[in-house]
XYZ file of N, CA, C and O in Angstrom:
476
model
N -23.422 -28.134 -29.270
C -23.972 -27.409 -28.261
C -23.822 -25.805 -28.073
O -23.066 -25.447 -28.694
N -24.706 -25.263 -27.843
C -25.364 -24.054 -27.499
C -24.763 -23.509 -26.246
O -24.307 -24.837 -25.530
N -24.598 -22.289 -26.360
C -23.984 -21.608 -25.350
C -25.391 -20.398 -24.590
O -26.213 -19.681 -25.355
N -25.309 -20.957 -23.460
C -26.091 -19.953 -22.661
C -26.025 -17.917 -22.401
O -24.245 -17.602 -22.582
N -26.829 -17.478 -23.686
C -26.078 -16.212 -23.537
C -26.426 -15.264 -22.291
O -26.438 -15.589 -21.093
N -24.258 -14.753 -22.084
C -24.408 -13.939 -21.003
C -25.423 -12.808 -20.737
O -26.003 -11.326 -21.958
N -25.578 -12.366 -19.054
C -26.096 -11.826 -18.556
C -25.112 -10.583 -18.544
O -24.580 -10.129 -18.363
N -25.650 -9.210 -18.694
C -24.867 -7.958 -18.555
C -24.977 -7.341 -17.190
O -23.518 -6.540 -17.085
N -25.293 -8.275 -16.104
C -25.487 -7.964 -15.199
C -24.021 -9.387 -14.119
O -24.496 -10.359 -14.880
N -23.395 -9.278 -13.485
C -22.533 -10.112 -12.802
C -23.653 -10.836 -12.002
O -24.509 -9.637 -11.147
N -23.153 -11.933 -11.417
C -24.284 -12.587 -10.264
C -24.036 -11.621 -9.145
O -22.096 -11.374 -9.169
N -24.551 -11.321 -8.094
C -23.779 -10.602 -7.142
C -22.596 -11.598 -5.911
O -21.725 -11.034 -5.967
N -22.000 -12.814 -6.245
C -21.385 -13.912 -6.026
C -20.276 -13.222 -6.506
O -19.152 -13.520 -5.660
N -20.628 -13.115 -7.954
C -18.788 -13.435 -8.712
C -18.294 -11.654 -8.428
O -17.689 -11.691 -8.521
N -19.833 -10.306 -8.249
C -18.574 -9.152 -7.815
C -18.502 -9.196 -6.803
O -16.485 -8.499 -6.738
N -19.271 -9.694 -5.418
C -18.599 -10.243 -4.045
C -16.848 -9.872 -3.984
O -16.054 -10.179 -3.446
N -16.715 -11.421 -4.836
C -15.355 -12.452 -5.089
C -14.473 -10.932 -5.780
O -13.367 -11.269 -4.564
N -14.498 -10.695 -6.840
C -14.129 -9.879 -7.200
C -13.639 -8.304 -6.416
O -12.188 -8.660 -6.051
N -14.390 -8.342 -6.154
C -14.177 -6.925 -5.090
C -12.781 -7.593 -3.420
O -12.568 -7.521 -3.504
N -13.560 -8.930 -2.930
C -12.874 -9.208 -2.492
C -10.878 -9.491 -2.666
O -10.335 -9.642 -1.964
N -11.755 -10.473 -4.041
C -9.425 -11.168 -4.484
C -9.544 -9.384 -4.685
O -8.426 -9.205 -4.447
N -10.110 -8.461 -5.120
C -9.361 -6.590 -4.923
C -8.552 -6.415 -3.875
O -7.524 -5.712 -3.969
N -9.672 -6.834 -2.851
C -9.380 -5.954 -1.466
C -8.228 -6.942 -1.078
O -7.064 -5.571 -0.477
N -8.477 -7.731 -0.917
C -7.251 -8.482 -0.541
C -5.335 -8.329 -1.752
O -4.424 -8.283 -1.091
N -5.939 -8.740 -2.914
C -4.283 -7.885 -3.198
C -4.259 -6.884 -2.998
O -2.494 -6.411 -3.026
N -5.052 -5.753 -2.747
C -4.429 -4.124 -2.201
C -3.301 -4.792 -1.222
O -2.476 -4.141 -0.415
N -4.160 -5.362 0.239
C -3.407 -4.918 0.995
C -1.941 -5.736 1.380
O -1.370 -5.596 1.619
N -2.159 -7.396 0.762
C -0.735 -7.720 0.212
C 0.685 -7.329 -0.857
O 1.147 -7.119 -0.560
N -0.236 -6.353 -1.701
C 0.447 -5.249 -1.528
C 0.892 -3.995 -1.179
O 1.598 -2.924 -1.821
N 0.659 -3.920 -0.211
C 0.536 -2.962 0.905
C -0.026 -1.243 -0.323
O 0.607 0.120 -0.239
N -0.792 -1.373 -0.988
C -1.640 -0.538 -1.600
C -2.567 0.605 -0.433
O -3.248 0.974 -1.070
N -3.696 -0.476 0.426
C -4.037 -0.364 1.298
C -3.287 -0.609 2.656
O -2.572 -1.575 2.445
N -2.269 0.451 3.480
C -1.780 0.219 4.468
C -2.430 -0.006 5.771
O -3.508 0.765 6.517
N -1.919 -1.268 6.404
C -1.870 -1.199 7.669
C -2.508 0.551 9.045
O -1.660 0.996 8.665
N -3.716 0.409 8.539
C -4.034 1.992 9.889
C -4.835 2.323 8.902
O -5.747 3.128 9.220
N -5.152 2.012 7.497
C -5.908 2.927 6.582
C -7.102 2.557 7.047
O -7.396 1.694 7.245
N -7.869 3.635 6.772
C -9.244 3.570 7.448
C -10.308 4.182 5.977
O -9.542 5.048 4.941
N -11.490 3.451 5.540
C -11.628 4.183 4.197
C -13.537 3.712 4.334
O -13.825 3.195 5.404
N -14.550 3.676 3.624
C -15.043 3.995 3.936
C -15.865 2.959 2.857
O -15.302 2.702 1.816
N -16.913 2.585 3.357
C -17.783 1.786 1.461
C -17.509 2.148 0.066
O -17.889 1.633 -1.217
N -18.014 3.089 0.531
C -18.774 3.806 -1.209
C -17.410 4.491 -1.820
O -17.391 4.549 -2.540
N -16.263 4.577 -0.557
C -15.262 4.726 -1.672
C -14.564 3.764 -2.711
O -13.845 4.058 -3.427
N -14.418 2.765 -1.490
C -14.287 1.108 -2.625
C -15.317 0.928 -3.705
O -14.815 0.904 -4.303
N -16.567 1.403 -3.330
C -17.907 0.842 -4.233
C -17.567 1.741 -6.094
O -17.259 1.442 -6.342
N -16.810 2.885 -5.918
C -16.604 3.810 -6.570
C -15.470 3.460 -7.588
O -15.673 3.697 -8.496
N -14.473 3.181 -5.991
C -13.442 3.011 -7.499
C -13.293 1.767 -7.604
O -12.450 1.972 -9.194
N -13.875 1.090 -7.244
C -14.517 -0.477 -8.065
C -15.430 -0.674 -8.656
O -15.676 -1.541 -9.482
N -16.398 0.725 -9.056
C -17.354 0.542 -10.072
C -17.746 -0.739 -10.055
O -19.029 -0.994 -11.303
N -18.859 -0.668 -8.749
C -19.782 -1.496 -8.479
C -20.556 -0.777 -6.719
O -19.940 -0.051 -6.411
N -21.891 -1.379 -6.376
C -22.424 -1.035 -5.775
C -21.702 -1.498 -4.159
O -21.252 -2.348 -4.206
N -22.807 -0.677 -2.753
C -22.041 -0.623 -1.747
C -22.251 -2.770 -1.255
O -22.069 -3.266 -0.670
N -23.730 -3.165 -2.633
C -23.565 -4.679 -1.643
C -22.286 -5.319 -1.504
O -22.062 -6.072 -0.161
N -22.129 -5.937 -2.519
C -21.222 -6.429 -2.750
C -19.501 -6.306 -1.792
O -18.570 -6.937 -1.715
N -19.347 -4.900 -1.801
C -18.267 -4.433 -1.214
C -18.392 -4.811 0.019
O -17.669 -5.150 0.588
N -19.931 -4.788 0.533
C -19.945 -5.016 2.136
C -19.635 -6.398 2.783
O -19.369 -6.848 3.382
N -20.378 -7.139 1.978
C -20.211 -8.931 1.402
C -18.885 -9.092 1.309
O -17.928 -9.730 2.794
N -17.736 -8.585 0.887
C -16.235 -8.915 0.461
C -15.604 -8.234 2.555
O -14.309 -8.621 2.356
N -16.077 -7.340 2.614
C -14.937 -6.773 3.354
C -15.692 -7.138 4.614
O -15.081 -7.273 5.676
N -16.577 -7.850 4.713
C -17.397 -8.779 6.026
C -16.383 -9.872 6.386
O -15.726 -10.865 6.767
N -16.298 -10.521 5.020
C -15.139 -12.073 5.090
C -13.918 -11.512 5.012
O -13.298 -12.576 5.729
N -13.339 -10.587 4.346
C -12.138 -9.857 5.275
C -11.767 -9.585 6.770
O -10.858 -9.959 7.286
N -13.080 -9.149 7.164
C -13.040 -9.272 8.616
C -12.966 -10.269 9.592
O -11.872 -10.714 10.290
N -13.903 -11.696 9.081
C -13.701 -12.362 9.384
C -12.377 -13.082 9.470
O -12.198 -14.360 9.868
N -11.565 -13.236 8.653
C -9.881 -13.476 8.410
C -9.577 -12.726 8.790
O -7.817 -13.116 8.844
N -9.732 -11.787 9.466
C -9.019 -10.591 10.029
C -8.089 -10.178 9.401
O -6.790 -9.078 9.931
N -8.529 -8.978 8.187
C -7.713 -8.611 7.829
C -8.102 -7.087 8.002
O -7.418 -6.008 8.030
N -9.091 -7.201 8.421
C -9.821 -5.206 8.568
C -10.880 -5.223 9.152
O -11.210 -6.400 10.000
N -10.909 -4.260 10.584
C -11.908 -4.179 11.438
C -12.916 -2.984 10.795
O -12.711 -1.987 9.789
N -14.245 -3.648 11.671
C -15.152 -2.035 10.777
C -15.435 -1.005 12.206
O -15.013 -1.914 13.492
N -15.085 -0.175 12.197
C -16.049 1.053 12.840
C -16.776 1.259 12.851
O -17.249 2.099 11.547
N -17.782 1.210 13.309
C -19.414 1.502 13.723
C -19.442 2.744 13.073
O -18.840 3.784 14.211
N -19.979 2.649 12.470
C -20.185 3.956 11.594
C -19.376 5.104 11.395
O -19.373 6.113 10.878
N -18.159 4.646 11.328
C -16.806 5.516 10.980
C -15.783 4.969 10.005
O -15.277 4.746 9.274
N -16.247 3.214 9.602
C -15.869 2.900 7.880
C -15.380 1.627 8.447
O -15.788 1.213 9.253
N -14.187 1.439 7.469
C -13.868 0.383 8.173
C -12.365 1.004 8.074
O -11.892 1.817 7.006
N -11.399 -0.026 8.537
C -9.434 0.147 8.766
C -8.677 -1.420 8.602
O -9.581 -2.383 8.542
N -7.207 -1.341 7.970
C -6.741 -2.178 7.584
C -6.217 -2.242 9.029
O -5.673 -1.572 9.591
N -6.296 -3.717 9.644
C -5.855 -4.443 10.675
C -4.020 -3.598 11.062
O -3.626 -3.989 9.877
N -3.716 -3.161 11.740
C -2.084 -3.726 12.383
C -1.702 -4.695 12.574
O -2.745 -5.394 12.755
N -0.694 -5.279 11.847
C 0.710 -6.321 11.777
C 0.788 -6.412 13.964
O 0.786 -5.961 14.816
N 0.273 -7.868 14.052
C 0.731 -7.648 15.802
C 1.666 -8.967 15.861
O 2.517 -10.070 14.796
N 2.847 -7.956 15.855
C 4.313 -8.655 15.871
C 4.235 -9.708 16.869
O 5.330 -10.823 16.556
N 4.323 -9.636 18.167
C 3.767 -11.173 18.429
C 3.572 -12.073 17.957
O 3.516 -13.122 18.521
N 2.584 -12.150 17.164
C 1.568 -13.599 17.142
C 2.804 -13.050 15.499
O 3.054 -14.743 15.664
N 3.421 -13.041 14.835
C 4.504 -13.077 14.022
C 6.001 -13.684 14.328
O 5.959 -14.886 13.807
N 5.905 -13.202 15.538
C 7.622 -13.664 16.801
C 6.831 -15.324 17.019
O 7.689 -15.878 16.956
N 5.776 -15.327 17.369
C 5.037 -16.771 17.964
C 5.255 -17.424 16.855
O 5.498 -18.534 16.564
N 4.449 -17.325 14.957
C 4.379 -18.913 14.109
C 5.782 -18.523 13.765
O 6.764 -19.939 13.365
N 6.831 -17.651 14.401
C 8.874 -17.987 13.272
C 9.211 -19.137 14.698
O 10.009 -19.750 13.954
N 8.906 -18.837 15.801
C 8.973 -19.628 16.156
C 8.617 -20.800 16.603
O 9.944 -22.451 16.411
N 7.385 -20.809 16.087
C 6.884 -22.623 15.625
C 7.701 -23.307 14.728
O 7.975 -23.934 14.704
N 7.838 -22.082 13.526
C 8.672 -22.347 12.326
C 9.843 -23.268 12.897
O 10.023 -24.558 12.616
N 10.898 -22.691 13.425
C 12.123 -22.775 13.968
C 11.805 -24.587 14.852
O 12.897 -25.506 13.811
N 11.139 -24.637 15.992
C 10.763 -25.847 16.351
C 10.447 -27.540 15.529
O 10.993 -27.851 15.433
N 9.004 -26.663 14.115
C 9.389 -27.880 13.280
C 10.148 -28.577 12.960
O 10.392 -29.734 11.769
N 11.384 -26.965 11.960
C 12.270 -27.273 10.705
C 12.836 -28.362 11.697
O 13.997 -28.845 11.064
N 13.402 -27.501 13.322
C 14.730 -28.672 13.915
C 13.675 -30.119 13.967
O 14.403 -30.936 13.758
N 12.588 -30.311 14.122
C 12.321 -31.863 14.248
C 12.228 -32.088 12.973
O 12.714 -33.587 12.498
N 12.503 -31.872 11.923
C 12.152 -32.353 10.711
C 13.555 -32.527 10.005
O 14.004 -33.860 9.531
N 14.590 -32.184 10.715
C 16.002 -31.885 10.319
C 16.294 -33.328 11.153
O 16.796 -33.983 10.521
N 16.216 -33.182 12.314
C 16.608 -34.602 13.198
C 15.866 -35.625 12.598
O 16.492 -36.888 12.464
N 14.193 -35.742 12.031
C 13.886 -37.008 11.292
C 14.970 -37.310 10.281
O 14.614 -38.083 9.896
N 15.346 -35.886 9.642
C 16.048 -36.652 8.287
C 17.614 -37.012 8.606
O 17.533 -38.405 7.788
N 17.802 -36.352 9.767
C 19.433 -37.024 9.714
C 18.838 -38.714 10.239
O 19.559 -40.112 9.699
N 17.658 -38.650 11.120
C 17.704 -40.045 12.181
C 17.336 -41.615 10.735
O 17.438 -42.408 10.359
N 16.518 -40.833 9.526
C 17.045 -41.914 8.422
C 17.758 -42.660 7.423
O 17.477 -43.608 7.044
N 18.850 -41.100 7.518
C 19.778 -41.651 6.871
C 20.817 -42.356 7.182
O 21.131 -43.514 7.408
N 20.896 -41.763 8.769
C 22.449 -42.186 9.190
C 21.633 -43.404 10.591
O 22.389 -44.024 11.582
N 20.649 -43.115 11.351
C 20.177 -43.993 12.165
C 20.087 -43.196 12.982
O 20.270 -41.653 12.721
N 18.906 -43.816 14.084
C 18.589 -42.809 15.106
C 20.352 -42.019 16.088
O 21.067 -43.253 16.256
N 19.985 -41.279 16.456
C 21.185 -40.392 17.559
C 20.603 -40.193 18.311
O 19.286 -39.751 19.178
N 21.323 -40.920 19.609
C 21.184 -41.015 21.093
C 21.581 -39.618 21.649
O 22.877 -39.240 21.872
N 20.746 -39.242 22.570
C 21.541 -37.874 23.351
C 21.669 -36.517 22.843
O 22.402 -35.968 23.088
N 21.465 -36.749 21.162
C 21.301 -35.357 21.075
C 20.727 -34.453 21.482
O 19.460 -34.411 21.716
N 20.818 -33.370 21.390
C 20.215 -31.852 22.294
C 20.155 -31.651 20.243
O 20.926 -30.575 19.372
N 18.388 -30.297 20.632
C 18.042 -29.981 19.587
C 19.418 -28.742 19.616
O 19.419 -28.076 20.998
N 19.645 -28.028 18.513
C 20.457 -26.635 18.452
C 19.693 -25.794 18.714
O 18.833 -25.355 16.560
N 19.548 -24.631 19.046
C 18.712 -24.193 18.542
C 18.986 -22.227 18.114
O 20.454 -21.897 18.326
N 18.456 -22.108 16.853
C 19.957 -20.902 16.105
C 19.040 -19.411 16.858
O 17.598 -19.026 16.994
């Protein structure tokens, strides 16, 4: 079995993926803070790639809601939407209460007239 010789240049898709993963890791590790602004050139220089894979990665992050583009002004890490996080927490509470109710019903039989307890 012979191996294909590897090209010294990485595929553009692989570069865009690498940039995407690096930026997402920086966002999750708070190395890029909500509200931070930057340009494609700054990211390209830091990651030693051209602006094209940086742009592809940033547009993907924009679609996922992590960054916003400012026309002719660069990019910005989106601020937290605390109301959205509260809604998620409320949903989690409802789901967990229902899960406990079903587990108890499976073990002890159905409980009639039981009121859900919300903390």
